[in-house]
Amino acid sequence: MNTLTLRYEVPGDDFTRAGEASSDVKRKLKQLGYNPDAIRKVAIAMYEGEINMVIHAGGGEAVVDVDPKQVQIVLRDHGPGIPDVEKAMQEGWSTAPDNVRNLGFGAGMGLPNMKKYTDELRIDTKVGEGTTLFMKVYA
Ligand SMILES: Nc1ncnc2c1ncn2[C@@H]1O[C@H](COP(=O)(O)OP(=O)(O)OP(=O)(O)O)[C@@H](O)[C@H]1O
Ligand SMILES: [Mg+2]
C-alpha cells in the first residue's frame, strides 16, 4: 500500500451532513482491509473532531494520510480558537450552546475521547485565528 491522501471540506452550518468525512474515511479504510481496531479508533476520533469543527468553529478542512503503519488526521479550522486547552481537554467541560445540547452534543467528551483513541494528539490553537488538530493512530 502506498500513502493515500484523502481531503474533505467540512461544512460549518449543516448538522445533517456532520460526520460525512469520518464515515467516508472509515469506508475507505475497510475497503483497504486496514486493521479493524485502528479503523474503529480513527472513526471515533475523527468523528469527534469533525463535529467540533461544525459546532464550535464554523467548519474547516480535513486531510487524512493513510499508510501501512499509521493513519494521520489533520483537522484545520478558522474558528474562534480554544482559550484554555487544558480545560477543554477535561471530561465534561463544554461551551456548547443550548440549541446544540438539544441535538445531543455538548457532553464535553469529544476531546477526552480523541485523546483516548489516538496514539498521538497535538492541538495548535490561537484565539481569534483558529485551531489545528493533529492526530495519529498506529496500525
Ligand atoms: N475546533 C474548535 N474550535 C473552538 N473551540 C473548540 C473546538 N473544539 C473544541 N472546542 C472547545 O472545547 C470544548 C470541549 O470540546 P469537546 O469536544 O470535548 O466537548 P463538546 O464538543 O463541548 O461536547 P461533545 O464533544 O461531548 O459533544 C468545547 O465545548 C469548545 O469550547
Ligand atoms: Mg465535541
mmCIF file with all atom_site columns, C-alpha atoms and ligand atoms in Angstrom:
data_model
loop_
_atom_site.group_PDB
_atom_site.id
_atom_site.type_symbol
_atom_site.label_atom_id
_atom_site.label_alt_id
_atom_site.label_comp_id
_atom_site.label_asym_id
_atom_site.label_entity_id
_atom_site.label_seq_id
_atom_site.pdbx_PDB_ins_code
_atom_site.Cartn_x
_atom_site.Cartn_y
_atom_site.Cartn_z
_atom_site.occupancy
_atom_site.B_iso_or_equiv
_atom_site.pdbx_formal_charge
_atom_site.auth_seq_id
_atom_site.auth_comp_id
_atom_site.auth_asym_id
_atom_site.auth_atom_id
_atom_site.pdbx_PDB_model_num
ATOM   1   C  CA  . MET A 1 1   ? 0.000   0.000  0.000  1.00 0.00 ? 1   MET A CA  1
ATOM   2   C  CA  . ASN A 1 2   ? 1.356   3.406  -0.922 1.00 0.00 ? 2   ASN A CA  1
ATOM   3   C  CA  . THR A 1 3   ? 0.429   6.502  1.045  1.00 0.00 ? 3   THR A CA  1
ATOM   4   C  CA  . LEU A 1 4   ? -3.117  7.555  0.320  1.00 0.00 ? 4   LEU A CA  1
ATOM   5   C  CA  . THR A 1 5   ? -4.227  11.129 0.981  1.00 0.00 ? 5   THR A CA  1
ATOM   6   C  CA  . LEU A 1 6   ? -7.889  11.981 1.479  1.00 0.00 ? 6   LEU A CA  1
ATOM   7   C  CA  . ARG A 1 7   ? -9.163  15.566 1.687  1.00 0.00 ? 7   ARG A CA  1
ATOM   8   C  CA  . TYR A 1 8   ? -12.526 16.914 2.790  1.00 0.00 ? 8   TYR A CA  1
ATOM   9   C  CA  . GLU A 1 9   ? -14.232 20.258 3.226  1.00 0.00 ? 9   GLU A CA  1
ATOM   10  C  CA  . VAL A 1 10  ? -16.320 20.156 6.384  1.00 0.00 ? 10  VAL A CA  1
ATOM   11  C  CA  . PRO A 1 11  ? -19.334 22.489 6.083  1.00 0.00 ? 11  PRO A CA  1
ATOM   12  C  CA  . GLY A 1 12  ? -19.918 24.649 9.131  1.00 0.00 ? 12  GLY A CA  1
ATOM   13  C  CA  . ASP A 1 13  ? -23.641 25.140 9.092  1.00 0.00 ? 13  ASP A CA  1
ATOM   14  C  CA  . ASP A 1 14  ? -25.118 21.772 8.243  1.00 0.00 ? 14  ASP A CA  1
ATOM   15  C  CA  . PHE A 1 15  ? -25.698 19.310 11.081 1.00 0.00 ? 15  PHE A CA  1
ATOM   16  C  CA  . THR A 1 16  ? -27.353 16.861 8.706  1.00 0.00 ? 16  THR A CA  1
ATOM   17  C  CA  . ARG A 1 17  ? -24.021 16.393 6.914  1.00 0.00 ? 17  ARG A CA  1
ATOM   18  C  CA  . ALA A 1 18  ? -21.805 16.420 10.002 1.00 0.00 ? 18  ALA A CA  1
ATOM   19  C  CA  . GLY A 1 19  ? -19.852 13.178 10.139 1.00 0.00 ? 19  GLY A CA  1
ATOM   20  C  CA  . GLU A 1 20  ? -19.694 12.572 6.396  1.00 0.00 ? 20  GLU A CA  1
ATOM   21  C  CA  . ALA A 1 21  ? -15.911 12.919 6.174  1.00 0.00 ? 21  ALA A CA  1
ATOM   22  C  CA  . SER A 1 22  ? -15.209 10.481 9.007  1.00 0.00 ? 22  SER A CA  1
ATOM   23  C  CA  . SER A 1 23  ? -17.723 7.974  7.582  1.00 0.00 ? 23  SER A CA  1
ATOM   24  C  CA  . ASP A 1 24  ? -16.011 8.166  4.214  1.00 0.00 ? 24  ASP A CA  1
ATOM   25  C  CA  . VAL A 1 25  ? -12.598 7.547  5.793  1.00 0.00 ? 25  VAL A CA  1
ATOM   26  C  CA  . LYS A 1 26  ? -13.993 4.569  7.695  1.00 0.00 ? 26  LYS A CA  1
ATOM   27  C  CA  . ARG A 1 27  ? -15.450 3.111  4.478  1.00 0.00 ? 27  ARG A CA  1
ATOM   28  C  CA  . LYS A 1 28  ? -12.182 3.573  2.564  1.00 0.00 ? 28  LYS A CA  1
ATOM   29  C  CA  . LEU A 1 29  ? -10.083 2.008  5.332  1.00 0.00 ? 29  LEU A CA  1
ATOM   30  C  CA  . LYS A 1 30  ? -12.419 -1.003 5.329  1.00 0.00 ? 30  LYS A CA  1
ATOM   31  C  CA  . GLN A 1 31  ? -12.023 -1.326 1.568  1.00 0.00 ? 31  GLN A CA  1
ATOM   32  C  CA  . LEU A 1 32  ? -8.250  -1.302 2.044  1.00 0.00 ? 32  LEU A CA  1
ATOM   33  C  CA  . GLY A 1 33  ? -8.524  -4.122 4.563  1.00 0.00 ? 33  GLY A CA  1
ATOM   34  C  CA  . TYR A 1 34  ? -6.971  -1.924 7.236  1.00 0.00 ? 34  TYR A CA  1
ATOM   35  C  CA  . ASN A 1 35  ? -6.580  -3.137 10.821 1.00 0.00 ? 35  ASN A CA  1
ATOM   36  C  CA  . PRO A 1 36  ? -10.138 -3.156 12.300 1.00 0.00 ? 36  PRO A CA  1
ATOM   37  C  CA  . ASP A 1 37  ? -9.053  -1.870 15.695 1.00 0.00 ? 37  ASP A CA  1
ATOM   38  C  CA  . ALA A 1 38  ? -7.255  1.069  14.061 1.00 0.00 ? 38  ALA A CA  1
ATOM   39  C  CA  . ILE A 1 39  ? -10.314 1.765  11.868 1.00 0.00 ? 39  ILE A CA  1
ATOM   40  C  CA  . ARG A 1 40  ? -12.536 1.958  14.942 1.00 0.00 ? 40  ARG A CA  1
ATOM   41  C  CA  . LYS A 1 41  ? -10.184 4.391  16.697 1.00 0.00 ? 41  LYS A CA  1
ATOM   42  C  CA  . VAL A 1 42  ? -9.799  6.583  13.603 1.00 0.00 ? 42  VAL A CA  1
ATOM   43  C  CA  . ALA A 1 43  ? -13.569 6.660  13.066 1.00 0.00 ? 43  ALA A CA  1
ATOM   44  C  CA  . ILE A 1 44  ? -14.297 7.727  16.665 1.00 0.00 ? 44  ILE A CA  1
ATOM   45  C  CA  . ALA A 1 45  ? -11.510 10.302 16.951 1.00 0.00 ? 45  ALA A CA  1
ATOM   46  C  CA  . MET A 1 46  ? -12.114 11.857 13.545 1.00 0.00 ? 46  MET A CA  1
ATOM   47  C  CA  . TYR A 1 47  ? -15.895 11.983 14.055 1.00 0.00 ? 47  TYR A CA  1
ATOM   48  C  CA  . GLU A 1 48  ? -15.428 13.921 17.312 1.00 0.00 ? 48  GLU A CA  1
ATOM   49  C  CA  . GLY A 1 49  ? -13.000 16.352 15.694 1.00 0.00 ? 49  GLY A CA  1
ATOM   50  C  CA  . GLU A 1 50  ? -15.229 16.815 12.678 1.00 0.00 ? 50  GLU A CA  1
ATOM   51  C  CA  . ILE A 1 51  ? -18.291 17.535 14.840 1.00 0.00 ? 51  ILE A CA  1
ATOM   52  C  CA  . ASN A 1 52  ? -16.257 20.021 16.870 1.00 0.00 ? 52  ASN A CA  1
ATOM   53  C  CA  . MET A 1 53  ? -15.368 21.917 13.694 1.00 0.00 ? 53  MET A CA  1
ATOM   54  C  CA  . VAL A 1 54  ? -19.080 22.082 12.811 1.00 0.00 ? 54  VAL A CA  1
ATOM   55  C  CA  . ILE A 1 55  ? -20.315 23.064 16.276 1.00 0.00 ? 55  ILE A CA  1
ATOM   56  C  CA  . HIS A 1 56  ? -17.537 25.276 17.552 1.00 0.00 ? 56  HIS A CA  1
ATOM   57  C  CA  . ALA A 1 57  ? -15.653 26.613 14.545 1.00 0.00 ? 57  ALA A CA  1
ATOM   58  C  CA  . GLY A 1 58  ? -17.917 27.127 11.532 1.00 0.00 ? 58  GLY A CA  1
ATOM   59  C  CA  . GLY A 1 59  ? -16.423 24.192 9.638  1.00 0.00 ? 59  GLY A CA  1
ATOM   60  C  CA  . GLY A 1 60  ? -12.967 23.585 8.245  1.00 0.00 ? 60  GLY A CA  1
ATOM   61  C  CA  . GLU A 1 61  ? -10.923 21.051 6.327  1.00 0.00 ? 61  GLU A CA  1
ATOM   62  C  CA  . ALA A 1 62  ? -9.727  17.535 6.996  1.00 0.00 ? 62  ALA A CA  1
ATOM   63  C  CA  . VAL A 1 63  ? -6.664  15.880 5.486  1.00 0.00 ? 63  VAL A CA  1
ATOM   64  C  CA  . VAL A 1 64  ? -6.091  12.197 6.188  1.00 0.00 ? 64  VAL A CA  1
ATOM   65  C  CA  . ASP A 1 65  ? -2.888  10.368 5.251  1.00 0.00 ? 65  ASP A CA  1
ATOM   66  C  CA  . VAL A 1 66  ? -3.100  6.605  5.266  1.00 0.00 ? 66  VAL A CA  1
ATOM   67  C  CA  . ASP A 1 67  ? -0.036  4.415  5.121  1.00 0.00 ? 67  ASP A CA  1
ATOM   68  C  CA  . PRO A 1 68  ? 0.531   0.812  6.221  1.00 0.00 ? 68  PRO A CA  1
ATOM   69  C  CA  . LYS A 1 69  ? 1.894   1.844  9.606  1.00 0.00 ? 69  LYS A CA  1
ATOM   70  C  CA  . GLN A 1 70  ? -0.422  4.675  10.659 1.00 0.00 ? 70  GLN A CA  1
ATOM   71  C  CA  . VAL A 1 71  ? -3.266  6.995  9.862  1.00 0.00 ? 71  VAL A CA  1
ATOM   72  C  CA  . GLN A 1 72  ? -2.620  10.708 10.326 1.00 0.00 ? 72  GLN A CA  1
ATOM   73  C  CA  . ILE A 1 73  ? -5.579  13.061 10.610 1.00 0.00 ? 73  ILE A CA  1
ATOM   74  C  CA  . VAL A 1 74  ? -5.217  16.835 10.382 1.00 0.00 ? 74  VAL A CA  1
ATOM   75  C  CA  . LEU A 1 75  ? -8.286  18.971 11.107 1.00 0.00 ? 75  LEU A CA  1
ATOM   76  C  CA  . ARG A 1 76  ? -7.903  22.687 10.452 1.00 0.00 ? 76  ARG A CA  1
ATOM   77  C  CA  . ASP A 1 77  ? -10.399 25.447 11.114 1.00 0.00 ? 77  ASP A CA  1
ATOM   78  C  CA  . HIS A 1 78  ? -10.512 29.227 11.255 1.00 0.00 ? 78  HIS A CA  1
ATOM   79  C  CA  . GLY A 1 79  ? -12.912 29.380 14.175 1.00 0.00 ? 79  GLY A CA  1
ATOM   80  C  CA  . PRO A 1 80  ? -12.560 31.239 17.489 1.00 0.00 ? 80  PRO A CA  1
ATOM   81  C  CA  . GLY A 1 81  ? -9.705  29.095 18.830 1.00 0.00 ? 81  GLY A CA  1
ATOM   82  C  CA  . ILE A 1 82  ? -9.583  27.450 22.262 1.00 0.00 ? 82  ILE A CA  1
ATOM   83  C  CA  . PRO A 1 83  ? -8.579  29.863 25.065 1.00 0.00 ? 83  PRO A CA  1
ATOM   84  C  CA  . ASP A 1 84  ? -7.682  27.151 27.606 1.00 0.00 ? 84  ASP A CA  1
ATOM   85  C  CA  . VAL A 1 85  ? -6.746  23.812 26.054 1.00 0.00 ? 85  VAL A CA  1
ATOM   86  C  CA  . GLU A 1 86  ? -6.110  22.134 29.405 1.00 0.00 ? 86  GLU A CA  1
ATOM   87  C  CA  . LYS A 1 87  ? -9.665  22.943 30.485 1.00 0.00 ? 87  LYS A CA  1
ATOM   88  C  CA  . ALA A 1 88  ? -11.104 21.903 27.109 1.00 0.00 ? 88  ALA A CA  1
ATOM   89  C  CA  . MET A 1 89  ? -9.405  18.504 27.483 1.00 0.00 ? 89  MET A CA  1
ATOM   90  C  CA  . GLN A 1 90  ? -11.234 17.810 30.773 1.00 0.00 ? 90  GLN A CA  1
ATOM   91  C  CA  . GLU A 1 91  ? -14.175 15.414 30.716 1.00 0.00 ? 91  GLU A CA  1
ATOM   92  C  CA  . GLY A 1 92  ? -17.441 17.332 30.966 1.00 0.00 ? 92  GLY A CA  1
ATOM   93  C  CA  . TRP A 1 93  ? -16.087 20.751 30.003 1.00 0.00 ? 93  TRP A CA  1
ATOM   94  C  CA  . SER A 1 94  ? -18.219 22.263 27.230 1.00 0.00 ? 94  SER A CA  1
ATOM   95  C  CA  . THR A 1 95  ? -19.213 25.650 25.884 1.00 0.00 ? 95  THR A CA  1
ATOM   96  C  CA  . ALA A 1 96  ? -21.862 24.179 23.573 1.00 0.00 ? 96  ALA A CA  1
ATOM   97  C  CA  . PRO A 1 97  ? -24.983 26.369 23.459 1.00 0.00 ? 97  PRO A CA  1
ATOM   98  C  CA  . ASP A 1 98  ? -28.446 25.049 24.361 1.00 0.00 ? 98  ASP A CA  1
ATOM   99  C  CA  . ASN A 1 99  ? -29.607 24.501 20.775 1.00 0.00 ? 99  ASN A CA  1
ATOM   100 C  CA  . VAL A 1 100 ? -26.600 22.239 20.208 1.00 0.00 ? 100 VAL A CA  1
ATOM   101 C  CA  . ARG A 1 101 ? -27.140 20.411 23.520 1.00 0.00 ? 101 ARG A CA  1
ATOM   102 C  CA  . ASN A 1 102 ? -30.717 19.747 22.465 1.00 0.00 ? 102 ASN A CA  1
ATOM   103 C  CA  . LEU A 1 103 ? -29.333 17.839 19.485 1.00 0.00 ? 103 LEU A CA  1
ATOM   104 C  CA  . GLY A 1 104 ? -27.414 15.597 21.863 1.00 0.00 ? 104 GLY A CA  1
ATOM   105 C  CA  . PHE A 1 105 ? -23.966 17.215 21.674 1.00 0.00 ? 105 PHE A CA  1
ATOM   106 C  CA  . GLY A 1 106 ? -22.158 19.113 24.383 1.00 0.00 ? 106 GLY A CA  1
ATOM   107 C  CA  . ALA A 1 107 ? -21.285 16.424 26.932 1.00 0.00 ? 107 ALA A CA  1
ATOM   108 C  CA  . GLY A 1 108 ? -17.702 17.637 26.891 1.00 0.00 ? 108 GLY A CA  1
ATOM   109 C  CA  . MET A 1 109 ? -16.425 14.200 25.941 1.00 0.00 ? 109 MET A CA  1
ATOM   110 C  CA  . GLY A 1 110 ? -15.123 14.808 22.408 1.00 0.00 ? 110 GLY A CA  1
ATOM   111 C  CA  . LEU A 1 111 ? -11.574 15.908 23.171 1.00 0.00 ? 111 LEU A CA  1
ATOM   112 C  CA  . PRO A 1 112 ? -11.085 13.358 26.008 1.00 0.00 ? 112 PRO A CA  1
ATOM   113 C  CA  . ASN A 1 113 ? -12.185 10.635 23.585 1.00 0.00 ? 113 ASN A CA  1
ATOM   114 C  CA  . MET A 1 114 ? -9.824  11.897 20.880 1.00 0.00 ? 114 MET A CA  1
ATOM   115 C  CA  . LYS A 1 115 ? -7.021  11.620 23.424 1.00 0.00 ? 115 LYS A CA  1
ATOM   116 C  CA  . LYS A 1 116 ? -8.159  8.142  24.477 1.00 0.00 ? 116 LYS A CA  1
ATOM   117 C  CA  . TYR A 1 117 ? -8.470  6.684  20.981 1.00 0.00 ? 117 TYR A CA  1
ATOM   118 C  CA  . THR A 1 118 ? -5.345  8.112  19.347 1.00 0.00 ? 118 THR A CA  1
ATOM   119 C  CA  . ASP A 1 119 ? -1.662  7.362  19.797 1.00 0.00 ? 119 ASP A CA  1
ATOM   120 C  CA  . GLU A 1 120 ? -0.669  10.987 19.237 1.00 0.00 ? 120 GLU A CA  1
ATOM   121 C  CA  . LEU A 1 121 ? -2.685  14.174 19.638 1.00 0.00 ? 121 LEU A CA  1
ATOM   122 C  CA  . ARG A 1 122 ? -1.468  17.734 19.257 1.00 0.00 ? 122 ARG A CA  1
ATOM   123 C  CA  . ILE A 1 123 ? -3.585  20.854 19.342 1.00 0.00 ? 123 ILE A CA  1
ATOM   124 C  CA  . ASP A 1 124 ? -2.356  24.114 17.842 1.00 0.00 ? 124 ASP A CA  1
ATOM   125 C  CA  . THR A 1 125 ? -4.792  26.875 18.595 1.00 0.00 ? 125 THR A CA  1
ATOM   126 C  CA  . LYS A 1 126 ? -4.852  30.640 18.724 1.00 0.00 ? 126 LYS A CA  1
ATOM   127 C  CA  . VAL A 1 127 ? -7.760  32.722 19.941 1.00 0.00 ? 127 VAL A CA  1
ATOM   128 C  CA  . GLY A 1 128 ? -9.243  34.685 17.054 1.00 0.00 ? 128 GLY A CA  1
ATOM   129 C  CA  . GLU A 1 129 ? -7.371  32.669 14.417 1.00 0.00 ? 129 GLU A CA  1
ATOM   130 C  CA  . GLY A 1 130 ? -8.387  29.047 14.648 1.00 0.00 ? 130 GLY A CA  1
ATOM   131 C  CA  . THR A 1 131 ? -7.423  25.553 15.626 1.00 0.00 ? 131 THR A CA  1
ATOM   132 C  CA  . THR A 1 132 ? -5.480  22.717 14.040 1.00 0.00 ? 132 THR A CA  1
ATOM   133 C  CA  . LEU A 1 133 ? -5.625  19.207 15.447 1.00 0.00 ? 133 LEU A CA  1
ATOM   134 C  CA  . PHE A 1 134 ? -3.027  16.598 14.558 1.00 0.00 ? 134 PHE A CA  1
ATOM   135 C  CA  . MET A 1 135 ? -3.888  13.016 15.408 1.00 0.00 ? 135 MET A CA  1
ATOM   136 C  CA  . LYS A 1 136 ? -2.165  9.723  14.696 1.00 0.00 ? 136 LYS A CA  1
ATOM   137 C  CA  . VAL A 1 137 ? -3.435  6.190  15.086 1.00 0.00 ? 137 VAL A CA  1
ATOM   138 C  CA  . TYR A 1 138 ? -0.868  3.426  14.676 1.00 0.00 ? 138 TYR A CA  1
ATOM   139 C  CA  . ALA A 1 139 ? -1.989  0.386  12.724 1.00 0.00 ? 139 ALA A CA  1
HETATM 140 N  N1  . LIG B 2 .   ? -12.382 23.320 16.876 1.00 0.00 ? 1   LIG B N1  1
HETATM 141 C  C1  . LIG B 2 .   ? -12.708 24.011 17.973 1.00 0.00 ? 1   LIG B C1  1
HETATM 142 N  N2  . LIG B 2 .   ? -12.751 25.372 17.938 1.00 0.00 ? 1   LIG B N2  1
HETATM 143 C  C2  . LIG B 2 .   ? -13.080 26.083 19.058 1.00 0.00 ? 1   LIG B C2  1
HETATM 144 N  N3  . LIG B 2 .   ? -13.374 25.514 20.243 1.00 0.00 ? 1   LIG B N3  1
HETATM 145 C  C3  . LIG B 2 .   ? -13.348 24.172 20.339 1.00 0.00 ? 1   LIG B C3  1
HETATM 146 C  C4  . LIG B 2 .   ? -13.018 23.350 19.216 1.00 0.00 ? 1   LIG B C4  1
HETATM 147 N  N4  . LIG B 2 .   ? -13.051 22.062 19.614 1.00 0.00 ? 1   LIG B N4  1
HETATM 148 C  C5  . LIG B 2 .   ? -13.382 22.078 20.914 1.00 0.00 ? 1   LIG B C5  1
HETATM 149 N  N5  . LIG B 2 .   ? -13.561 23.347 21.362 1.00 0.00 ? 1   LIG B N5  1
HETATM 150 C  C6  . LIG B 2 .   ? -13.875 23.774 22.753 1.00 0.00 ? 1   LIG B C6  1
HETATM 151 O  O1  . LIG B 2 .   ? -13.540 22.725 23.648 1.00 0.00 ? 1   LIG B O1  1
HETATM 152 C  C7  . LIG B 2 .   ? -14.703 22.318 24.382 1.00 0.00 ? 1   LIG B C7  1
HETATM 153 C  C8  . LIG B 2 .   ? -14.618 20.824 24.654 1.00 0.00 ? 1   LIG B C8  1
HETATM 154 O  O2  . LIG B 2 .   ? -14.716 20.080 23.413 1.00 0.00 ? 1   LIG B O2  1
HETATM 155 P  P1  . LIG B 2 .   ? -15.308 18.605 23.465 1.00 0.00 ? 1   LIG B P1  1
HETATM 156 O  O3  . LIG B 2 .   ? -15.357 18.060 22.090 1.00 0.00 ? 1   LIG B O3  1
HETATM 157 O  O4  . LIG B 2 .   ? -14.550 17.831 24.497 1.00 0.00 ? 1   LIG B O4  1
HETATM 158 O  O5  . LIG B 2 .   ? -16.790 18.807 24.052 1.00 0.00 ? 1   LIG B O5  1
HETATM 159 P  P2  . LIG B 2 .   ? -18.091 19.355 23.315 1.00 0.00 ? 1   LIG B P2  1
HETATM 160 O  O6  . LIG B 2 .   ? -17.867 19.446 21.851 1.00 0.00 ? 1   LIG B O6  1
HETATM 161 O  O7  . LIG B 2 .   ? -18.498 20.616 24.003 1.00 0.00 ? 1   LIG B O7  1
HETATM 162 O  O8  . LIG B 2 .   ? -19.140 18.211 23.655 1.00 0.00 ? 1   LIG B O8  1
HETATM 163 P  P3  . LIG B 2 .   ? -19.202 16.737 22.983 1.00 0.00 ? 1   LIG B P3  1
HETATM 164 O  O9  . LIG B 2 .   ? -17.981 16.569 22.139 1.00 0.00 ? 1   LIG B O9  1
HETATM 165 O  O10 . LIG B 2 .   ? -19.236 15.780 24.124 1.00 0.00 ? 1   LIG B O10 1
HETATM 166 O  O11 . LIG B 2 .   ? -20.474 16.731 22.172 1.00 0.00 ? 1   LIG B O11 1
HETATM 167 C  C9  . LIG B 2 .   ? -15.871 22.755 23.527 1.00 0.00 ? 1   LIG B C9  1
HETATM 168 O  O12 . LIG B 2 .   ? -17.063 22.904 24.265 1.00 0.00 ? 1   LIG B O12 1
HETATM 169 C  C10 . LIG B 2 .   ? -15.348 24.071 22.975 1.00 0.00 ? 1   LIG B C10 1
HETATM 170 O  O13 . LIG B 2 .   ? -15.429 25.094 23.931 1.00 0.00 ? 1   LIG B O13 1
HETATM 171 MG MG  . MG  B 3 .   ? -17.089 17.814 20.836 1.00 0.00 ? 2   MG  B MG  1
#
